[in-house]
CSV table of C-alpha atoms in Angstrom, one decimal:
chain,number,residue,atom,x,y,z
A,1,UNK,CA,-16.8,-69.1,21.4
A,2,UNK,CA,-15.3,-69.6,17.9
A,3,UNK,CA,-12.3,-67.8,16.6
A,4,UNK,CA,-14.4,-65.7,14.2
A,5,UNK,CA,-16.9,-64.8,17.0
A,6,UNK,CA,-14.0,-63.6,19.2
A,7,UNK,CA,-12.6,-61.5,16.3
A,8,UNK,CA,-16.0,-59.9,15.7
A,9,UNK,CA,-16.4,-59.1,19.4
A,10,UNK,CA,-13.0,-57.4,19.5
A,11,UNK,CA,-13.9,-55.4,16.4
A,12,UNK,CA,-17.2,-54.4,18.0
A,13,UNK,CA,-15.6,-53.3,21.2
A,14,UNK,CA,-13.0,-51.3,19.3
A,15,UNK,CA,-15.7,-49.5,17.2
A,16,UNK,CA,-17.8,-48.7,20.4
A,17,UNK,CA,-14.7,-47.4,22.2
A,18,UNK,CA,-13.8,-45.1,19.2
A,19,UNK,CA,-17.4,-43.8,19.0
A,20,UNK,CA,-17.4,-43.0,22.8
A,21,UNK,CA,-14.1,-41.2,22.4
A,22,UNK,CA,-15.4,-39.0,19.6
A,23,UNK,CA,-18.6,-38.3,21.4
A,24,UNK,CA,-16.9,-37.2,24.6
A,25,UNK,CA,-14.4,-34.9,22.8
A,26,UNK,CA,-16.6,-32.9,20.4
A,27,UNK,CA,-14.9,-29.5,21.3
A,28,UNK,CA,-11.5,-30.7,20.4
A,29,UNK,CA,-12.2,-31.4,16.7
A,30,UNK,CA,-14.9,-29.3,15.1
A,31,UNK,CA,-17.7,-31.0,13.2
A,32,UNK,CA,-17.3,-31.1,9.4
A,33,UNK,CA,-13.7,-30.1,9.9
A,34,UNK,CA,-14.7,-26.5,10.3
A,35,UNK,CA,-12.3,-23.9,11.7
A,36,UNK,CA,-12.8,-21.8,14.8
A,37,UNK,CA,-12.0,-18.0,14.7
A,38,UNK,CA,-9.8,-17.2,17.7
A,39,UNK,CA,-11.3,-13.7,17.9
A,40,UNK,CA,-14.3,-11.7,16.7
A,41,UNK,CA,-12.4,-8.5,17.1
A,42,UNK,CA,-11.5,-6.8,13.8
A,43,UNK,CA,-7.9,-5.5,13.4
A,44,UNK,CA,-9.1,-2.1,12.2
A,45,UNK,CA,-11.1,-1.6,15.4
A,46,UNK,CA,-8.1,-2.1,17.8
A,47,UNK,CA,-7.0,1.1,19.5
A,48,UNK,CA,-4.3,-0.1,21.9
A,49,UNK,CA,-1.9,-3.0,22.0
A,50,UNK,CA,0.2,-4.1,24.9
A,51,UNK,CA,3.0,-6.7,24.5
A,52,UNK,CA,4.7,-8.5,27.4
A,53,UNK,CA,7.6,-10.7,26.3
A,54,UNK,CA,10.2,-12.2,28.6
A,55,UNK,CA,9.7,-9.4,31.2
A,56,UNK,CA,9.8,-6.5,28.8
A,57,UNK,CA,6.6,-4.5,28.1
A,58,UNK,CA,5.7,-2.3,25.2
A,59,UNK,CA,2.5,-0.4,24.6
A,60,UNK,CA,1.1,0.9,21.3
A,61,UNK,CA,-1.7,3.3,20.6
A,62,UNK,CA,-3.5,4.3,17.4
A,63,UNK,CA,-3.4,8.1,17.1
A,64,UNK,CA,-5.2,9.6,14.1
A,65,UNK,CA,-5.0,6.2,12.4
A,66,UNK,CA,-1.2,6.0,12.9
A,67,UNK,CA,0.4,3.6,15.3
A,68,UNK,CA,2.7,5.1,18.0
A,69,UNK,CA,4.8,3.4,20.6
A,70,UNK,CA,3.9,5.0,23.9
A,71,UNK,CA,5.8,2.8,26.4
A,72,UNK,CA,8.7,2.5,27.2
A,73,UNK,CA,9.5,5.2,24.6
A,74,UNK,CA,7.5,7.7,22.6
A,75,UNK,CA,8.0,7.2,18.9
A,76,UNK,CA,6.3,6.3,15.7
A,77,UNK,CA,5.8,2.6,15.2
A,78,UNK,CA,6.6,0.5,12.2
A,79,UNK,CA,3.1,0.2,10.6
A,80,UNK,CA,3.9,-3.0,8.6
A,81,UNK,CA,5.1,-4.8,11.7
A,82,UNK,CA,2.1,-3.7,13.8
A,83,UNK,CA,-0.2,-5.0,11.0
A,84,UNK,CA,1.6,-8.3,11.2
A,85,UNK,CA,1.0,-8.5,14.9
A,86,UNK,CA,-2.7,-7.8,14.4
A,87,UNK,CA,-2.9,-10.8,12.0
A,88,UNK,CA,-3.4,-13.1,15.0
A,89,UNK,CA,-6.9,-11.7,15.3
A,90,UNK,CA,-7.7,-13.3,12.0
A,91,UNK,CA,-6.3,-16.7,12.8
A,92,UNK,CA,-8.3,-19.8,12.5
A,93,UNK,CA,-7.9,-23.1,14.4
A,94,UNK,CA,-9.4,-26.5,13.8
A,95,UNK,CA,-9.0,-27.4,17.4
A,96,UNK,CA,-10.5,-25.7,20.5
A,97,UNK,CA,-10.8,-26.9,24.0
A,98,UNK,CA,-11.4,-25.4,27.5
A,99,UNK,CA,-8.6,-23.8,29.4
A,100,UNK,CA,-8.5,-26.1,32.4
A,101,UNK,CA,-4.8,-27.0,32.7
A,102,UNK,CA,-2.6,-24.0,31.8
A,103,UNK,CA,0.6,-25.8,33.1
A,104,UNK,CA,0.1,-28.7,30.7
A,105,UNK,CA,0.3,-26.3,27.8
A,106,UNK,CA,3.1,-24.1,29.1
A,107,UNK,CA,0.6,-21.3,29.6
A,108,UNK,CA,1.2,-20.8,33.3
A,109,UNK,CA,4.5,-18.9,32.7
A,110,UNK,CA,4.1,-17.6,29.2
A,111,UNK,CA,6.9,-16.1,27.2
A,112,UNK,CA,4.6,-13.9,25.2
A,113,UNK,CA,1.3,-12.1,26.1
A,114,UNK,CA,-0.7,-9.8,23.9
A,115,UNK,CA,-3.5,-7.4,24.9
A,116,UNK,CA,-5.7,-6.0,22.1
A,117,UNK,CA,-7.8,-3.4,23.9
A,118,UNK,CA,-9.5,-5.7,26.5
A,119,UNK,CA,-8.7,-9.1,24.9
A,120,UNK,CA,-5.8,-11.1,26.4
A,121,UNK,CA,-3.9,-13.5,24.3
A,122,UNK,CA,-1.4,-16.0,25.9
A,123,UNK,CA,1.1,-18.0,23.8
A,124,UNK,CA,2.1,-21.4,25.2
A,125,UNK,CA,4.2,-24.3,24.0
A,126,UNK,CA,4.1,-26.3,20.8
A,127,UNK,CA,1.9,-29.3,20.2
A,128,UNK,CA,4.2,-32.4,19.8
A,129,UNK,CA,2.4,-33.9,16.8
A,130,UNK,CA,1.3,-30.9,14.6
A,131,UNK,CA,4.1,-28.4,15.8
A,132,UNK,CA,1.4,-25.8,16.1
A,133,UNK,CA,1.4,-23.4,19.1
A,134,UNK,CA,-1.1,-23.3,21.9
A,135,UNK,CA,-2.9,-20.0,22.2
A,136,UNK,CA,-5.2,-19.1,25.1
A,137,UNK,CA,-8.0,-16.5,24.9
A,138,UNK,CA,-11.3,-16.1,26.6
A,139,UNK,CA,-11.1,-19.4,28.6
A,140,UNK,CA,-10.3,-21.5,25.5
A,141,UNK,CA,-7.2,-22.9,24.0
A,142,UNK,CA,-6.6,-23.0,20.2
A,143,UNK,CA,-3.8,-24.4,18.1
A,144,UNK,CA,-2.4,-21.9,15.6
A,145,UNK,CA,0.7,-21.5,13.4
A,146,UNK,CA,3.8,-20.5,15.4
A,147,UNK,CA,4.4,-17.6,12.9
A,148,UNK,CA,2.1,-15.4,15.0
A,149,UNK,CA,4.5,-15.5,17.9
A,150,UNK,CA,7.5,-15.2,15.6
A,151,UNK,CA,6.2,-11.8,14.3
A,152,UNK,CA,6.2,-10.3,17.8
A,153,UNK,CA,9.6,-8.5,18.2
A,154,UNK,CA,11.9,-9.4,21.1
A,155,UNK,CA,12.6,-5.7,22.0
A,156,UNK,CA,10.3,-2.7,22.2
A,157,UNK,CA,12.8,-0.7,20.1
A,158,UNK,CA,12.2,-3.1,17.2
A,159,UNK,CA,8.7,-1.7,17.0
A,160,UNK,CA,9.9,1.7,16.1
A,161,UNK,CA,9.9,2.8,12.4
A,162,UNK,CA,13.4,3.2,11.1
A,163,UNK,CA,12.4,6.0,8.7
A,164,UNK,CA,12.6,9.7,9.7
A,165,UNK,CA,9.3,10.4,7.9
A,166,UNK,CA,6.1,8.3,7.8
A,167,UNK,CA,4.6,7.4,4.5
A,168,UNK,CA,1.9,10.0,4.8
A,169,UNK,CA,4.4,12.8,5.8
A,170,UNK,CA,5.1,14.3,2.5
A,171,UNK,CA,7.5,17.3,2.8
A,172,UNK,CA,7.0,20.5,0.7
A,173,UNK,CA,9.5,22.7,2.5
A,174,UNK,CA,12.8,22.4,4.5
A,175,UNK,CA,14.4,25.0,6.6
A,176,UNK,CA,18.0,24.4,7.7
A,177,UNK,CA,21.1,26.5,8.4
A,178,UNK,CA,19.3,29.6,7.0
A,179,UNK,CA,18.4,27.9,3.7
A,180,UNK,CA,14.9,27.4,2.6
A,181,UNK,CA,14.2,24.6,0.1
A,182,UNK,CA,10.6,24.4,-1.1
A,183,UNK,CA,8.4,22.7,-3.7
A,184,UNK,CA,6.4,25.0,-5.9
A,185,UNK,CA,4.2,23.8,-8.8
A,186,UNK,CA,5.8,20.4,-8.5
A,187,UNK,CA,9.3,21.7,-8.7
A,188,UNK,CA,11.9,21.8,-5.9
A,189,UNK,CA,14.0,25.0,-5.6
A,190,UNK,CA,16.4,26.4,-3.1
A,191,UNK,CA,16.2,30.0,-1.8
A,192,UNK,CA,19.8,31.0,-1.2
A,193,UNK,CA,22.5,33.1,-2.8
A,194,UNK,CA,24.4,30.1,-4.1
A,195,UNK,CA,21.5,27.9,-5.2
A,196,UNK,CA,22.0,28.1,-8.9
A,197,UNK,CA,23.8,24.8,-9.1
A,198,UNK,CA,21.0,23.0,-7.2
A,199,UNK,CA,18.8,21.6,-10.0
A,200,UNK,CA,15.2,20.5,-9.5
A,201,UNK,CA,16.3,16.9,-10.1
A,202,UNK,CA,19.1,17.0,-7.5
A,203,UNK,CA,16.8,18.6,-4.9
A,204,UNK,CA,14.1,16.0,-5.6
A,205,UNK,CA,16.7,13.2,-5.0
A,206,UNK,CA,17.7,15.0,-1.8
A,207,UNK,CA,14.1,15.2,-0.6
A,208,UNK,CA,13.5,11.5,-1.3
A,209,UNK,CA,16.6,10.7,0.8
A,210,UNK,CA,14.7,12.3,3.7
A,211,UNK,CA,11.6,10.4,2.9
A,212,UNK,CA,12.9,6.9,2.3
A,213,UNK,CA,16.3,6.4,3.8
A,214,UNK,CA,16.3,4.2,6.9
A,215,UNK,CA,18.4,4.9,10.0
A,216,UNK,CA,21.4,2.7,10.7
A,217,UNK,CA,20.5,2.5,14.3
A,218,UNK,CA,17.8,3.7,16.7
A,219,UNK,CA,19.1,5.5,19.8
A,220,UNK,CA,17.5,6.2,23.2
A,221,UNK,CA,20.5,7.4,25.1
A,222,UNK,CA,22.0,10.7,23.8
A,223,UNK,CA,24.5,11.2,26.6
A,224,UNK,CA,27.3,10.2,24.3
A,225,UNK,CA,26.4,12.9,21.8
A,226,UNK,CA,27.1,16.6,21.9
A,227,UNK,CA,24.5,19.3,22.3
A,228,UNK,CA,22.2,20.2,19.5
A,229,UNK,CA,24.1,21.6,16.5
A,230,UNK,CA,21.4,21.9,13.9
A,231,UNK,CA,17.7,22.5,13.9
A,232,UNK,CA,15.6,21.5,10.9
A,233,UNK,CA,12.0,22.5,10.3
A,234,UNK,CA,10.0,20.5,7.8
A,235,UNK,CA,6.6,21.6,6.5
A,236,UNK,CA,4.4,18.8,5.2
A,237,UNK,CA,1.9,18.8,2.4
A,238,UNK,CA,-1.1,18.8,4.8
A,239,UNK,CA,0.3,21.8,6.7
A,240,UNK,CA,1.8,20.0,9.7
A,241,UNK,CA,5.2,21.0,10.9
A,242,UNK,CA,8.1,18.8,12.2
A,243,UNK,CA,11.1,20.0,14.1
A,244,UNK,CA,14.2,17.8,14.1
A,245,UNK,CA,17.2,18.4,16.3
A,246,UNK,CA,20.6,17.0,15.1
A,247,UNK,CA,23.3,15.8,17.5
A,248,UNK,CA,26.6,15.3,15.7
A,249,UNK,CA,29.5,13.1,16.6
A,250,UNK,CA,32.7,12.0,15.0
A,251,UNK,CA,31.1,9.0,13.3
A,252,UNK,CA,27.8,10.4,12.3
A,253,UNK,CA,24.7,12.2,13.7
A,254,UNK,CA,21.5,11.5,15.5
A,255,UNK,CA,18.3,13.1,14.3
A,256,UNK,CA,15.6,13.5,17.0
A,257,UNK,CA,12.1,14.5,16.1
A,258,UNK,CA,10.4,16.9,18.5
A,259,UNK,CA,8.1,15.1,21.0
A,260,UNK,CA,9.8,11.7,20.5
A,261,UNK,CA,12.3,9.8,22.6
A,262,UNK,CA,14.0,7.7,20.0
A,263,UNK,CA,16.7,9.2,17.8
A,264,UNK,CA,17.7,8.1,14.3
A,265,UNK,CA,21.4,7.5,13.8
A,266,UNK,CA,23.0,8.0,10.4
A,267,UNK,CA,26.6,7.5,9.4
A,268,UNK,CA,28.7,10.5,8.6
A,269,UNK,CA,28.4,10.1,4.9
A,270,UNK,CA,24.6,9.8,5.0
A,271,UNK,CA,24.1,12.6,7.6
A,272,UNK,CA,26.2,15.0,5.6
A,273,UNK,CA,23.9,14.5,2.6
A,274,UNK,CA,20.8,14.8,4.7
A,275,UNK,CA,22.0,18.1,6.1
A,276,UNK,CA,23.1,19.6,2.8
A,277,UNK,CA,21.9,19.1,-0.8
A,278,UNK,CA,25.4,20.3,-1.9
A,279,UNK,CA,26.8,17.1,-0.4
A,280,UNK,CA,24.4,15.1,-2.6
A,281,UNK,CA,25.8,17.0,-5.6
A,282,UNK,CA,29.3,16.3,-4.6
A,283,UNK,CA,28.6,12.5,-4.6
């Protein structure tokens, strides 16, 4: 056999081998470079989420279209963060193959598991070439961006909203320490003997402090705080009513919404302004 014949034979064997490899692995790379959807479930249809991360569990439930943490604490969830977590349902992957060897993809002892209603997502290790992450669902493995796992908080407390009031909770009246501050015809006014110095503009700034200021810290253990010293009642635009108990300390105060188990800690300077619009004026 001549040199050229040998070379042609080697090339022929190589082509045949490559063709056999591509034929036997059709599920690993989709035809026409199409992407697989990892789930057919729509984010807006999900009613419950359970997160298991490094032994810690957290459960979320959609209540009247608002996400709430229901385990291990009862509190309002950070809506933007929950929506990020739900993004994994919309993920696409250019590679899919059967789940036959969980150990080979670090899926046998996963660091993160997600349950969207009845669907179970398991995050595994990173692919050495693409640096994408293995994701198992419904007996298949996909390769997805590692950002989906990064968006899942390490602690259940990180899922709680840091704001006292949700975006749809628009106050129209506050009752605290015998003073009523209400909004009438778009103007805020205080009903008290010494309310003349509290202008509409100042009271609007004070109400916005309640709506938008975020807590310095979220607290689940109130044993280090004194008994309730102030009770605040807030009436919302839609007629709902919120009661907030305030536990004061030397450094600040914890605000606890009725029916929730996570308190909102504010420093002394911020809590004084929240508890009295006169303190806002003084600033």
